[in-house]
mmCIF file of N, CA and C in Angstrom:
data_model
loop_
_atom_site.group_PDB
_atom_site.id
_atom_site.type_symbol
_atom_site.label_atom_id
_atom_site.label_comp_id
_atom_site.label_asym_id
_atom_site.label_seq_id
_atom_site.Cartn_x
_atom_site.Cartn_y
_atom_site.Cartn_z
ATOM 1 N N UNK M 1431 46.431 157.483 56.264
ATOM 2 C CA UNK M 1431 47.221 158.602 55.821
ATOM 3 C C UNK M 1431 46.718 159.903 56.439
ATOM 4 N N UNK M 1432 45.407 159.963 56.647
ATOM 5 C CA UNK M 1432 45.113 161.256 57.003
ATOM 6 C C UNK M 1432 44.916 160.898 58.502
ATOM 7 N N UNK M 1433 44.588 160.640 59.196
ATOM 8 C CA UNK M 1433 44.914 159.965 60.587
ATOM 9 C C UNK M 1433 47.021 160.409 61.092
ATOM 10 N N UNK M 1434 47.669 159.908 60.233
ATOM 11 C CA UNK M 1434 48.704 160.083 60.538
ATOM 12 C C UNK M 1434 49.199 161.874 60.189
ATOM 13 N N UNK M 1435 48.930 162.606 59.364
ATOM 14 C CA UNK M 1435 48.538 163.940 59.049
ATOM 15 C C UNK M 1435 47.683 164.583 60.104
ATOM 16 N N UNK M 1436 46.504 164.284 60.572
ATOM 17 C CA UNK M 1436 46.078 164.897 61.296
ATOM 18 C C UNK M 1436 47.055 164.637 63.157
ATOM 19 N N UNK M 1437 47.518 163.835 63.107
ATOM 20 C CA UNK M 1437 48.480 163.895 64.296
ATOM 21 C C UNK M 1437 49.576 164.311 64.316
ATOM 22 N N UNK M 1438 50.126 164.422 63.243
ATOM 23 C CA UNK M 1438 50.885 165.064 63.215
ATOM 24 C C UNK M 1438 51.046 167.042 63.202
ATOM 25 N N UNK M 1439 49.546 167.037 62.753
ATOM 26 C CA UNK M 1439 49.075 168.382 62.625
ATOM 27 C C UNK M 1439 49.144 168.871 64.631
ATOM 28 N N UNK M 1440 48.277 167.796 65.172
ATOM 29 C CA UNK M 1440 48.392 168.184 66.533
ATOM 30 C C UNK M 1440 49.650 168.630 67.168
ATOM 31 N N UNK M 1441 50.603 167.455 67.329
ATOM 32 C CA UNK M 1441 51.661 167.484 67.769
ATOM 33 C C UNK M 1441 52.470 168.948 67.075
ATOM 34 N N UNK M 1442 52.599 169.325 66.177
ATOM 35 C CA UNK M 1442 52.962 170.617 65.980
ATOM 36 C C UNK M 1442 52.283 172.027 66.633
ATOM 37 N N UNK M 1443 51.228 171.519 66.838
ATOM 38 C CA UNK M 1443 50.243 173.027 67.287
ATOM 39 C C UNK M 1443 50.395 172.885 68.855
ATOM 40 N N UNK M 1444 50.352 171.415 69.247
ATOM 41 C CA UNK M 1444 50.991 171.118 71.032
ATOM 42 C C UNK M 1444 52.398 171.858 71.427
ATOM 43 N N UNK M 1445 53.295 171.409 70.102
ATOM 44 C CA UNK M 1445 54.702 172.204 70.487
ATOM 45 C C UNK M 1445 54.799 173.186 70.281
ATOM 46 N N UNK M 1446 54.366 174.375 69.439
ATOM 47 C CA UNK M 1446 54.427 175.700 69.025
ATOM 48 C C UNK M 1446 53.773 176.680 70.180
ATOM 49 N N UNK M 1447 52.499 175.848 70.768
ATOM 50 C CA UNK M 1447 52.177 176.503 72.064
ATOM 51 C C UNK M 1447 53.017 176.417 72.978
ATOM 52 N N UNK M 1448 53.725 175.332 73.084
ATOM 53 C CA UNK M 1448 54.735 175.413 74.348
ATOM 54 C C UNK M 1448 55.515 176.414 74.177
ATOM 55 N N UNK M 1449 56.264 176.508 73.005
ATOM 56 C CA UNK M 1449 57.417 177.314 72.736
ATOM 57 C C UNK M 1449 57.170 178.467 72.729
ATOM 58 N N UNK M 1450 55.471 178.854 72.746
ATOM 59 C CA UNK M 1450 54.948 180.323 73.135
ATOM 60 C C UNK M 1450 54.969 180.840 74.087
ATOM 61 N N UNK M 1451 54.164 179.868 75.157
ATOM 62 C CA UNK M 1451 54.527 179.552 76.465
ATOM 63 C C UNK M 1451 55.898 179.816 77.071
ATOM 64 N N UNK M 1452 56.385 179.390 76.972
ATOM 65 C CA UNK M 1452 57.809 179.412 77.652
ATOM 66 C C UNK M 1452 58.894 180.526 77.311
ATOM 67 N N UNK M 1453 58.614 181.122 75.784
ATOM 68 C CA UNK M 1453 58.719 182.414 75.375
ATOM 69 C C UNK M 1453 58.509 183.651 76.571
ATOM 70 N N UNK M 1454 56.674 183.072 76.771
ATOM 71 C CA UNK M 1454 55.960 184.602 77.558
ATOM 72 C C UNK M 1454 56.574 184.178 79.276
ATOM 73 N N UNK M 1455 57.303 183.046 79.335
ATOM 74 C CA UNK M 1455 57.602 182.807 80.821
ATOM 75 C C UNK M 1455 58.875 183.517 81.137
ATOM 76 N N UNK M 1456 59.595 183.139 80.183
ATOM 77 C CA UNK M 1456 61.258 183.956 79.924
ATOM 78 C C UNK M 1456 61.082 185.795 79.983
ATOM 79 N N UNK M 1457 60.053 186.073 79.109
ATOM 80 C CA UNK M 1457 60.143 187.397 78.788
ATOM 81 C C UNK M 1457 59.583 188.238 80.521
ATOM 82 N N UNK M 1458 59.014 187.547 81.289
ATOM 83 C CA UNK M 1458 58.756 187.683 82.397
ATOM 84 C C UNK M 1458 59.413 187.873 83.462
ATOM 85 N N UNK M 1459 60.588 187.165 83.478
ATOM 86 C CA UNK M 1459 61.306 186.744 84.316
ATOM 87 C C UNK M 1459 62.561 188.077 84.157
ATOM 88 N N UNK M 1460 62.854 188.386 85.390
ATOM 89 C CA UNK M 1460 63.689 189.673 85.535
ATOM 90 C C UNK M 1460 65.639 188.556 85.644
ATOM 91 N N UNK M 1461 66.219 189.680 85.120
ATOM 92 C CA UNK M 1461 67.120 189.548 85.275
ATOM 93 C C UNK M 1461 68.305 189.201 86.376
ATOM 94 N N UNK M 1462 68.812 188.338 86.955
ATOM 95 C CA UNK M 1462 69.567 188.344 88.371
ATOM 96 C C UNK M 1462 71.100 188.192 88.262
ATOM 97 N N UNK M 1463 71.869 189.038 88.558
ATOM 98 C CA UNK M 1463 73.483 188.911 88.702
ATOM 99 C C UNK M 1463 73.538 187.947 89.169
ATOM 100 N N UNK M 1464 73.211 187.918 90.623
ATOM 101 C CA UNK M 1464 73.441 186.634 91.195
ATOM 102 C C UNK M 1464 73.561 185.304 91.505
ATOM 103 N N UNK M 1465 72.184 184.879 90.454
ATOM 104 C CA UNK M 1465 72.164 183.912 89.907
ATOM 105 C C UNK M 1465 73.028 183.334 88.330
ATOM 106 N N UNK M 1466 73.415 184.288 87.498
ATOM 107 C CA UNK M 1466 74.183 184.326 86.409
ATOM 108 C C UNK M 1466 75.588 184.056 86.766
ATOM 109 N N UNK M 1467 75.959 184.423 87.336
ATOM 110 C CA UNK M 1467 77.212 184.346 88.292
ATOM 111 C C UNK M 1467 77.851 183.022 88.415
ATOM 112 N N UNK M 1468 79.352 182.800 88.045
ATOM 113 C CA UNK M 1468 79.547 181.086 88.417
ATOM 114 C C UNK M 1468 80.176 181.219 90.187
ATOM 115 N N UNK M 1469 79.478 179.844 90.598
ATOM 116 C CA UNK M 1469 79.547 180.207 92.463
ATOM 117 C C UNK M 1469 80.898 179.157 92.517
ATOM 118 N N UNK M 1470 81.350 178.164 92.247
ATOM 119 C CA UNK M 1470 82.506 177.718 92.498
ATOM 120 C C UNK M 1470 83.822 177.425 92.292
ATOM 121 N N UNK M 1471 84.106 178.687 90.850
ATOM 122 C CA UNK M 1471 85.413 178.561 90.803
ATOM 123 C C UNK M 1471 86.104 179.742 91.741
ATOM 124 N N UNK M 1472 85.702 180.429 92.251
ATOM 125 C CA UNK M 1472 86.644 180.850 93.732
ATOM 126 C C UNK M 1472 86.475 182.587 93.055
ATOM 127 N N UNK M 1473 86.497 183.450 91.847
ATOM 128 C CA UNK M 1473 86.404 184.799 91.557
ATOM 129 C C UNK M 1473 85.641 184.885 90.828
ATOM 130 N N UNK M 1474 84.999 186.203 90.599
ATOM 131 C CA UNK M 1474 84.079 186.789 89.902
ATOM 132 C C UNK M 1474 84.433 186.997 88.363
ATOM 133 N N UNK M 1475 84.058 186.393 87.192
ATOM 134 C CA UNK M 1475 84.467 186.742 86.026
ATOM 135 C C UNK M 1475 84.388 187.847 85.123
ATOM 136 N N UNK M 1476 83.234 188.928 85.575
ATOM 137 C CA UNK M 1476 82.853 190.024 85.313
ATOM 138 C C UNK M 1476 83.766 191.054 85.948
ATOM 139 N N UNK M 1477 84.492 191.352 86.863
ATOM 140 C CA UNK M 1477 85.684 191.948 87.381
ATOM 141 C C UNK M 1477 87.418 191.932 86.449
ATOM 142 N N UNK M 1478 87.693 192.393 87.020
ATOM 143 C CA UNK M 1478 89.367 192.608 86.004
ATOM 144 C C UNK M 1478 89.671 191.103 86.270
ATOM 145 N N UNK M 1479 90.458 190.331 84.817
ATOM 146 C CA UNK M 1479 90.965 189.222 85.137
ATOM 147 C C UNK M 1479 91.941 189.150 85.952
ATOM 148 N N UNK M 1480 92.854 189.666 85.714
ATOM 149 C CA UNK M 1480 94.051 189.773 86.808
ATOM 150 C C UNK M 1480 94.223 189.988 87.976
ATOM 151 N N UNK M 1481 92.945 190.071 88.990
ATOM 152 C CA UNK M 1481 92.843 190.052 90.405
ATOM 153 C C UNK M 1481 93.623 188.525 90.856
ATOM 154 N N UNK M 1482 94.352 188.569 91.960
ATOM 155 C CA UNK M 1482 95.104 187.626 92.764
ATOM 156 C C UNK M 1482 93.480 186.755 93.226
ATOM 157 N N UNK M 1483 94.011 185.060 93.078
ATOM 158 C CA UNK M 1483 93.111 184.430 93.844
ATOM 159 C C UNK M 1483 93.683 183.980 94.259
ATOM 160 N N UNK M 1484 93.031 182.477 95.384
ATOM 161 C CA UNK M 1484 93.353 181.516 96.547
ATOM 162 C C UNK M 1484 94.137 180.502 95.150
ATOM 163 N N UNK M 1485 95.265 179.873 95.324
ATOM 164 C CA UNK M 1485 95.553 178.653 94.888
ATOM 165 C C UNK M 1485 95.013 177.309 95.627
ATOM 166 N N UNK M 1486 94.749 177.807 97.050
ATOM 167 C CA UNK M 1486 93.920 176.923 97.782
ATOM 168 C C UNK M 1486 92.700 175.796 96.965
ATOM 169 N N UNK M 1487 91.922 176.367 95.691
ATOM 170 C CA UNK M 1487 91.352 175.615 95.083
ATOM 171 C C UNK M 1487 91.701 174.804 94.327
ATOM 172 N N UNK M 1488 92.650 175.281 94.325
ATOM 173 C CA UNK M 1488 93.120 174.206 93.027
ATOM 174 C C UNK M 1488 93.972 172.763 93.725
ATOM 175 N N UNK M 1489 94.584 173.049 94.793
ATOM 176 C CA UNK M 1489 95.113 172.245 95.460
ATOM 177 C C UNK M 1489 93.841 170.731 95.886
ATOM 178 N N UNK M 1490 92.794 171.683 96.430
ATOM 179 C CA UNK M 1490 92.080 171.014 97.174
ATOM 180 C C UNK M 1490 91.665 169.911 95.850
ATOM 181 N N UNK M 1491 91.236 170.659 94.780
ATOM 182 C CA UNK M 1491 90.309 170.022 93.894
ATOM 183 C C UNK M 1491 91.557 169.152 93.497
ATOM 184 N N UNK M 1492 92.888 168.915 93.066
ATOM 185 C CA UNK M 1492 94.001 168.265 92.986
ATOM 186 C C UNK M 1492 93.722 166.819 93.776
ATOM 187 N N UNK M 1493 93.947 167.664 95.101
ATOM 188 C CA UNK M 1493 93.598 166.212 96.145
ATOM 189 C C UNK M 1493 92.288 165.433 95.574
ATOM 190 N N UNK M 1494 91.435 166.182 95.498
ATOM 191 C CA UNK M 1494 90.108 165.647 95.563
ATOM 192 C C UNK M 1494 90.227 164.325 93.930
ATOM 193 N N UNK M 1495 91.131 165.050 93.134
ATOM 194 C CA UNK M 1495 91.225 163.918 92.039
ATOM 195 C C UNK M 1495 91.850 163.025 92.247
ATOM 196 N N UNK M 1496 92.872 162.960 93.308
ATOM 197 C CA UNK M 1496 93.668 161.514 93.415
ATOM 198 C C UNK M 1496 93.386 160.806 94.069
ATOM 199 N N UNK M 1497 92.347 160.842 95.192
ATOM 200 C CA UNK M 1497 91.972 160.403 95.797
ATOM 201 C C UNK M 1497 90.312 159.915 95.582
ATOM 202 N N UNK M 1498 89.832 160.334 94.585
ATOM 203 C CA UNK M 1498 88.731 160.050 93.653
ATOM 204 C C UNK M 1498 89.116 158.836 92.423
ATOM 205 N N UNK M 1499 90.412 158.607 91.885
ATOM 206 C CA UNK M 1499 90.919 157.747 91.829
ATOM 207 C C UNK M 1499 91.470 156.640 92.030
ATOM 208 N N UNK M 1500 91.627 156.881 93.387
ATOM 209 C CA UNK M 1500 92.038 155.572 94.106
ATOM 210 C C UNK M 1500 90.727 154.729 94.385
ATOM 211 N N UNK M 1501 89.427 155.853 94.536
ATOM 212 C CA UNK M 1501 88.273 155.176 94.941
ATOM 213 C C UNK M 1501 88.126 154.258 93.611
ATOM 214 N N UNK M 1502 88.415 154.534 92.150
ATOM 215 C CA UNK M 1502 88.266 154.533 91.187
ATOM 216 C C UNK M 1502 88.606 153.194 91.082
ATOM 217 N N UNK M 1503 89.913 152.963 91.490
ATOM 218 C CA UNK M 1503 90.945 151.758 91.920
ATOM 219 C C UNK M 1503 90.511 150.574 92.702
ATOM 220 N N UNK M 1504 90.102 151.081 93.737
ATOM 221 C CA UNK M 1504 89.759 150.297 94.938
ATOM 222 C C UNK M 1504 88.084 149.391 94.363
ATOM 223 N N UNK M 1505 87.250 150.065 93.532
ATOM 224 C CA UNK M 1505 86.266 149.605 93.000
ATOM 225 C C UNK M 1505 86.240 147.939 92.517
ATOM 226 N N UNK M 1506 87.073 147.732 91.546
ATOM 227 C CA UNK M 1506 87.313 146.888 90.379
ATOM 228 C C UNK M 1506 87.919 145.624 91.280
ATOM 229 N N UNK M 1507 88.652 146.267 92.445
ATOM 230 C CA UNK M 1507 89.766 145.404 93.096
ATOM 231 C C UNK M 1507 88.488 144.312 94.260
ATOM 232 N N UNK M 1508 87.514 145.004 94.655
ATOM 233 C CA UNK M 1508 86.512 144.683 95.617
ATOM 234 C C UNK M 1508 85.895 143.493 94.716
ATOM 235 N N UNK M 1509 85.593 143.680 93.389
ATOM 236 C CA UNK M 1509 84.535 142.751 92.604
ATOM 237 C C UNK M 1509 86.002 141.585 92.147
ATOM 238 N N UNK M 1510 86.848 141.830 92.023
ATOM 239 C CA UNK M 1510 87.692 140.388 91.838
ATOM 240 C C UNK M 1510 88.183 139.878 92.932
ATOM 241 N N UNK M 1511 87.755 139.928 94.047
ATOM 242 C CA UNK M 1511 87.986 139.308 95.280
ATOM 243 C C UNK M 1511 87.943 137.637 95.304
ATOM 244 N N UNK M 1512 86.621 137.575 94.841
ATOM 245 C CA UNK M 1512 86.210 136.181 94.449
ATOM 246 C C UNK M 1512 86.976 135.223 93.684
ATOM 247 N N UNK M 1513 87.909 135.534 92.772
ATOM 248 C CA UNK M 1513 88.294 135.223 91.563
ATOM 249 C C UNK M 1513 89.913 135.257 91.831
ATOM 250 N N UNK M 1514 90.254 135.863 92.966
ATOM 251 C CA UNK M 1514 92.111 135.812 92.704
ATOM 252 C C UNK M 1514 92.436 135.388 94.449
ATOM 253 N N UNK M 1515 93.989 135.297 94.170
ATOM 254 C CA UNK M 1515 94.272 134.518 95.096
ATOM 255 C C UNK M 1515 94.418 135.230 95.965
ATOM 256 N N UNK M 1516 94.106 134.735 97.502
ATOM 257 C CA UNK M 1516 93.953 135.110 98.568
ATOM 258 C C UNK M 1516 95.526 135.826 99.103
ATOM 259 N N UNK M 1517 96.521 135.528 99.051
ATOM 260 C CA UNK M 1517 97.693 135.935 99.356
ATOM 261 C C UNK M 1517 97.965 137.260 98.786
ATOM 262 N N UNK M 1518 97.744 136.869 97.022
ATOM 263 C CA UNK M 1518 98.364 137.973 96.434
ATOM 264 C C UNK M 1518 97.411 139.054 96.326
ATOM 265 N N UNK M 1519 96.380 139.077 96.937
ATOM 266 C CA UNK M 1519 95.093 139.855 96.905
ATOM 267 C C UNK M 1519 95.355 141.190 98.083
ATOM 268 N N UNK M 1520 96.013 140.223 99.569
ATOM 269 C CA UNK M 1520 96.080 140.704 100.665
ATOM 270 C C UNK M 1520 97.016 142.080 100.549
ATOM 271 N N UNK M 1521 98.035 141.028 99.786
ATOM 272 C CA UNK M 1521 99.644 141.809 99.523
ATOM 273 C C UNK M 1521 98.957 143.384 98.666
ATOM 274 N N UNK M 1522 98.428 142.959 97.322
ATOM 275 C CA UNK M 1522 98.470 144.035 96.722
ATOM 276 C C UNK M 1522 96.967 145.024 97.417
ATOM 277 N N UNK M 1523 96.114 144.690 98.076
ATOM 278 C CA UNK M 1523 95.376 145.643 98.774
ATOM 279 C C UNK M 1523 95.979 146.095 100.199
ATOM 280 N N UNK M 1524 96.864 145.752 100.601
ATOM 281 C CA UNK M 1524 97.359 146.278 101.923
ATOM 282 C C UNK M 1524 98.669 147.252 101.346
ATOM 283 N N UNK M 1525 99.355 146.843 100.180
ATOM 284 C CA UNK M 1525 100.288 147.854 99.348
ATOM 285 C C UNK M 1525 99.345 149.499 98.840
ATOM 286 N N UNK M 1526 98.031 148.731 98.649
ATOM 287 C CA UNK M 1526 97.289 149.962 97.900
ATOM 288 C C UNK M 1526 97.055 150.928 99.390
ATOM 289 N N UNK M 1527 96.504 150.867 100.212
ATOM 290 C CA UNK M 1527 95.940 151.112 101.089
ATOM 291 C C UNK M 1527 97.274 151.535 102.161
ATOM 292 N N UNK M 1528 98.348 151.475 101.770
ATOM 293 C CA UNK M 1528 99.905 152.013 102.438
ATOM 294 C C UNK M 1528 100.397 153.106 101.962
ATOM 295 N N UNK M 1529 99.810 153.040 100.487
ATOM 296 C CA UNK M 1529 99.808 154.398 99.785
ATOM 297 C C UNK M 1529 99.060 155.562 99.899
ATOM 298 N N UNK M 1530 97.694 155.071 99.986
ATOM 299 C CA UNK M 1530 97.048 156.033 100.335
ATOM 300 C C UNK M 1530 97.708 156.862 101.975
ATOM 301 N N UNK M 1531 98.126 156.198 102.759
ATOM 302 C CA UNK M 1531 98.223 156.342 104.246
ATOM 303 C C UNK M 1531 99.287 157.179 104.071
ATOM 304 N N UNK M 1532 100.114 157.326 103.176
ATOM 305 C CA UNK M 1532 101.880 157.716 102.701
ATOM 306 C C UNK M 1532 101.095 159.354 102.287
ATOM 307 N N UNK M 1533 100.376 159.122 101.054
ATOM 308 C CA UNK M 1533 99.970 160.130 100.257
ATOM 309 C C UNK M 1533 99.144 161.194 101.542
ATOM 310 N N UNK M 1534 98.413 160.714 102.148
ATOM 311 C CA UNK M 1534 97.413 161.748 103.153
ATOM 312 C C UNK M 1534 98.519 162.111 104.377
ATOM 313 N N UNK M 1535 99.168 161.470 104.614
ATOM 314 C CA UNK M 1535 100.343 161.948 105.652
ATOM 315 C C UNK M 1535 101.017 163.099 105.383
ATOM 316 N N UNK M 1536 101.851 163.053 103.745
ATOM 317 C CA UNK M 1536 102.628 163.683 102.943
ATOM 318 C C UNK M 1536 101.839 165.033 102.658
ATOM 319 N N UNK M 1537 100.305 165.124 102.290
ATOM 320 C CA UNK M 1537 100.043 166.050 101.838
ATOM 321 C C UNK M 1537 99.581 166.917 103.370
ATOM 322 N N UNK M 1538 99.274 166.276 104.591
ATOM 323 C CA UNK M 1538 99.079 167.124 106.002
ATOM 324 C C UNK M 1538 100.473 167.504 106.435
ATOM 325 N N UNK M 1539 101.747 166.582 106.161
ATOM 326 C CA UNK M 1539 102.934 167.361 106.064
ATOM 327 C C UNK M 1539 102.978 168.885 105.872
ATOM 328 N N UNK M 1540 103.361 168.993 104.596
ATOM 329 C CA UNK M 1540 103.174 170.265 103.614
ATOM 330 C C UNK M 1540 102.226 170.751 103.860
ATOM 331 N N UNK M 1541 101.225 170.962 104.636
ATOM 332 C CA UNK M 1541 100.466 171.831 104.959
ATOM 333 C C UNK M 1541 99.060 171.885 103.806
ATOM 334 N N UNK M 1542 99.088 171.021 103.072
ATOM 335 C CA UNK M 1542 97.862 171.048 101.457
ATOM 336 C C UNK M 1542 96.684 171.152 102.590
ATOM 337 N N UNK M 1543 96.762 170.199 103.197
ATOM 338 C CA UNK M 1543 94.929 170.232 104.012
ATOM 339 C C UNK M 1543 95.186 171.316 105.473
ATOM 340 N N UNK M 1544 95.712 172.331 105.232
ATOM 341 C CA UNK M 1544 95.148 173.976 105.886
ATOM 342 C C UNK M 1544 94.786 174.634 105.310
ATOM 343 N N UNK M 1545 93.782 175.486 105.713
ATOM 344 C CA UNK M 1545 93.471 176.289 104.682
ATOM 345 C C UNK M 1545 93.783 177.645 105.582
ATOM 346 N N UNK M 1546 94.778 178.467 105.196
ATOM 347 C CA UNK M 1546 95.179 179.657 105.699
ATOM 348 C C UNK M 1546 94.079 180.894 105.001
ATOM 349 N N UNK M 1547 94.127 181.602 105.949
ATOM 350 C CA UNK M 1547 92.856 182.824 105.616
ATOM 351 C C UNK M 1547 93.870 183.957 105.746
#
């Protein structure tokens, strides 16, 4: 009992120093805009909200989800290879993989992958 009391006594006086510690490390440490700052949604949040931005991000990050999906897709389809039939395997991964080819065509069409300055 006192064995378990006295460790427990430690472990409190171990953490209270840390939290002192790390107190006097913070209180040290100077302030930086720059680092406070979020770097990748495309504007500054501390500025007027209503400044015009790029829609360019949002597009990109768009693409970047459907095509993060398909990887998503293509995953599950690789590990049942073993297990399904060779024909209907071919069919529906050469269908998947026609789409993608449709979808990246379609979106260099329309111009999505330029990025105008």
């Amino acid at each position: 009992m006192l064995l378990n009391l006295i460790s427990m006594m430690t472990m409190f006086i171990i953490m209270v120093m840390l939290l002192s510690i790390m107190i006097l490390i913070n209180m040290k440490m100077k302030f930086n805009h720059n680092k406070s700052a979020p770097f990748e949604c495309g504007f500054d949040p501390f500025n007027k909200s209503r400044i015009p931005f790029s829609l360019n991000f949002y597009l990109i990050a768009i693409i970047f989800l459907i095509f993060d999906i398909e990887i998503s897709i293509i995953l599950p389809m690789i590990m049942n290879f073993k297990i399904s039939n060779m024909l209907y395997f071919n069919i529906m991964f050469m269908m998947f993989f026609m789409f993608m080819i449709i979808t990246i065509f379609y979106e260099w069409k329309f111009g999505s992958l330029n990025w105008k300055i």
